[in-house]
Short mmCIF file of C-alpha atoms in Angstrom, two decimals:
data_model
loop_
_atom_site.label_atom_id
_atom_site.label_comp_id
_atom_site.label_asym_id
_atom_site.label_seq_id
_atom_site.Cartn_x
_atom_site.Cartn_y
_atom_site.Cartn_z
CA MET A 979 68.34 -8.47 23.81
CA GLU A 980 68.33 -5.24 25.80
CA LEU A 981 65.03 -6.19 27.46
CA VAL A 982 66.32 -9.66 28.32
CA GLU A 983 69.47 -8.19 29.87
CA ARG A 984 67.32 -5.77 31.84
CA ALA A 985 65.10 -8.64 33.01
CA VAL A 986 67.98 -10.77 34.25
CA SER A 987 70.00 -7.95 35.84
CA ALA A 988 67.40 -5.60 37.36
CA ASP A 989 67.44 -5.10 41.14
CA ILE A 990 64.35 -6.98 42.31
CA ASP A 991 64.80 -6.80 46.09
CA ALA A 992 62.05 -4.19 46.62
CA ALA A 993 59.67 -5.99 44.27
CA ALA A 994 60.24 -9.34 45.98
CA ARG A 995 59.69 -7.81 49.41
CA ALA A 996 56.45 -6.19 48.19
CA VAL A 997 55.20 -9.57 46.90
CA ILE A 998 56.06 -11.27 50.21
CA THR A 999 54.35 -8.49 52.16
CA ALA A 1000 51.22 -8.74 50.01
CA ALA A 1001 51.15 -12.52 50.36
CA ALA A 1002 51.57 -12.31 54.15
CA ALA A 1003 48.74 -9.76 54.32
CA GLU A 1004 46.54 -12.13 52.33
CA ALA A 1005 47.44 -14.99 54.67
CA SER A 1006 46.42 -12.75 57.58
CA ARG A 1007 43.09 -11.98 55.92
CA HIS A 1008 42.36 -15.68 55.54
CA ALA A 1009 43.38 -16.36 59.16
CA ASP A 1010 40.89 -13.65 60.18
CA GLU A 1011 38.17 -15.45 58.22
CA ILE A 1012 38.94 -18.86 59.69
CA ILE A 1013 39.87 -18.07 63.32
CA GLY A 1014 38.24 -14.68 63.67
CA THR A 1015 39.54 -11.54 65.29
CA GLY A 1016 37.54 -11.77 68.47
CA PRO A 1017 34.97 -9.40 69.89
CA LEU A 1018 35.39 -5.65 69.77
CA PRO A 1019 36.61 -3.96 72.95
CA GLY A 1020 33.80 -2.65 75.11
CA THR A 1021 31.23 -5.19 73.93
CA ASP A 1022 29.59 -7.72 76.24
CA GLU A 1023 31.42 -10.51 74.41
CA TRP A 1024 34.75 -8.76 74.94
CA ASP A 1025 33.98 -8.22 78.64
CA ALA A 1026 33.09 -11.91 79.01
CA GLU A 1027 36.50 -12.94 77.66
CA GLN A 1028 38.49 -10.68 79.97
CA GLY A 1029 40.28 -12.65 82.65
CA THR A 1030 40.14 -15.84 80.55
CA ASP A 1031 42.76 -17.46 78.34
CA ILE A 1032 40.53 -17.18 75.26
CA PRO A 1033 42.21 -14.05 73.80
CA ASN A 1034 45.67 -15.64 74.14
CA GLN A 1035 44.43 -18.91 72.63
CA ARG A 1036 42.85 -17.02 69.73
CA THR A 1037 46.07 -15.08 69.09
CA LEU A 1038 48.17 -18.24 69.18
CA ALA A 1039 45.74 -20.11 66.91
CA TRP A 1040 45.60 -17.16 64.50
CA HIS A 1041 49.39 -17.01 64.19
CA LEU A 1042 49.70 -20.78 63.80
CA LEU A 1043 47.09 -20.77 61.05
CA SER A 1044 48.74 -17.79 59.36
CA LEU A 1045 52.05 -19.69 59.40
CA ARG A 1046 50.40 -22.74 57.84
CA ILE A 1047 48.90 -20.62 55.07
CA GLN A 1048 52.20 -18.83 54.44
CA LEU A 1049 54.13 -22.09 54.23
CA ALA A 1050 51.54 -23.64 51.91
CA ALA A 1051 51.92 -20.59 49.66
CA GLY A 1052 55.70 -21.02 49.55
CA LEU A 1053 56.65 -18.24 51.96
CA ASP A 1054 59.24 -18.75 54.70
CA GLY A 1055 57.08 -17.40 57.55
CA ILE A 1056 59.99 -16.11 59.65
CA GLU A 1057 58.09 -13.01 60.78
CA THR A 1058 55.20 -15.15 61.98
CA VAL A 1059 57.59 -17.56 63.71
CA LEU A 1060 59.17 -14.57 65.46
CA GLY A 1061 55.74 -13.52 66.71
CA LEU A 1062 54.98 -17.04 67.86
CA ARG A 1063 58.25 -17.35 69.75
CA PHE A 1064 57.74 -13.90 71.30
CA GLN A 1065 54.33 -15.15 72.52
CA GLY A 1066 56.02 -18.17 74.06
CA ALA A 1067 55.02 -20.80 71.50
CA THR A 1068 57.21 -23.90 71.71
CA TRP A 1069 59.16 -25.31 68.80
CA ALA A 1070 56.98 -28.41 69.09
CA THR A 1071 53.82 -26.35 68.52
CA ILE A 1072 55.40 -24.39 65.67
CA GLY A 1073 56.67 -27.62 64.14
CA LYS A 1074 53.23 -29.22 64.38
CA ALA A 1075 51.67 -26.26 62.55
CA ALA A 1076 54.43 -26.39 59.94
CA GLY A 1077 54.02 -30.14 59.43
CA MET A 1078 57.46 -30.95 60.77
CA THR A 1079 59.13 -32.06 63.96
CA ARG A 1080 60.16 -29.76 66.77
CA GLN A 1081 63.78 -30.31 65.78
CA SER A 1082 63.15 -29.49 62.13
CA ALA A 1083 61.33 -26.27 63.04
CA HIS A 1084 64.17 -25.28 65.35
CA GLU A 1085 66.77 -26.03 62.67
CA ARG A 1086 64.84 -24.01 60.09
CA TRP A 1087 64.09 -20.89 62.15
CA GLY A 1088 65.94 -21.16 65.47
CA ALA A 1089 69.15 -19.31 64.68
CA ARG A 1090 67.36 -16.48 62.87
CA THR A 1091 64.79 -15.97 65.62
CA THR A 1092 67.48 -16.00 68.30
CA ALA A 1093 69.53 -13.47 66.32
CA LEU A 1094 66.54 -11.16 66.12
CA LEU A 1095 64.99 -11.69 69.56
CA ASP A 1096 68.25 -11.94 71.54
CA PRO A 1097 70.99 -10.34 69.43
CA THR A 1098 73.40 -9.91 72.32
CA GLY A 1099 72.92 -13.39 73.75
CA THR A 1100 71.85 -12.02 77.13
CA GLY A 1101 68.46 -13.69 77.20
CA LEU A 1102 66.84 -10.25 77.05
CA PRO A 1103 64.64 -9.07 74.16
CA ARG A 1104 65.74 -6.42 71.69
CA THR A 1105 65.53 -2.84 72.88
CA VAL A 1106 65.88 0.60 71.33
CA ALA A 1107 69.49 0.47 72.51
CA ASP A 1108 70.13 -2.44 70.16
CA ASP A 1109 69.32 -0.21 67.18
CA ASP A 1110 70.78 3.07 68.41
CA PRO A 1111 74.51 3.16 69.12
CA GLU A 1112 74.10 6.41 71.08
CA VAL A 1113 71.66 4.76 73.49
CA ALA A 1114 73.74 1.59 73.71
CA ARG A 1115 76.69 3.45 75.26
#
């Protein structure tokens, strides 16, 4: 019974976070395979894309695909949603990728993303001052 008690009472927070991190990294690897990472800086292909919307479209598509993979694998995807919102993705676009309505996506992630991206409610993004009380004064 000692092993059973250990199994049901052990602190698993670090282990769970490690599993989520590994799964998110795997989702990223698959997004790289499907969408691609784009041309390397300094190449002719990279130069040709400069001044176009292609790099932004690729980044948005990559994050949307990564979110889809994460959700299909049973992850929450909040970190990816944060990145999408920071890039300016709408709740409608995020919802479409997640297979839900704009409203459902907002209800699922809206409060958490707002708390992280605008913790003071000023409409301004987080800064170093938000994490350092000495700087905040």
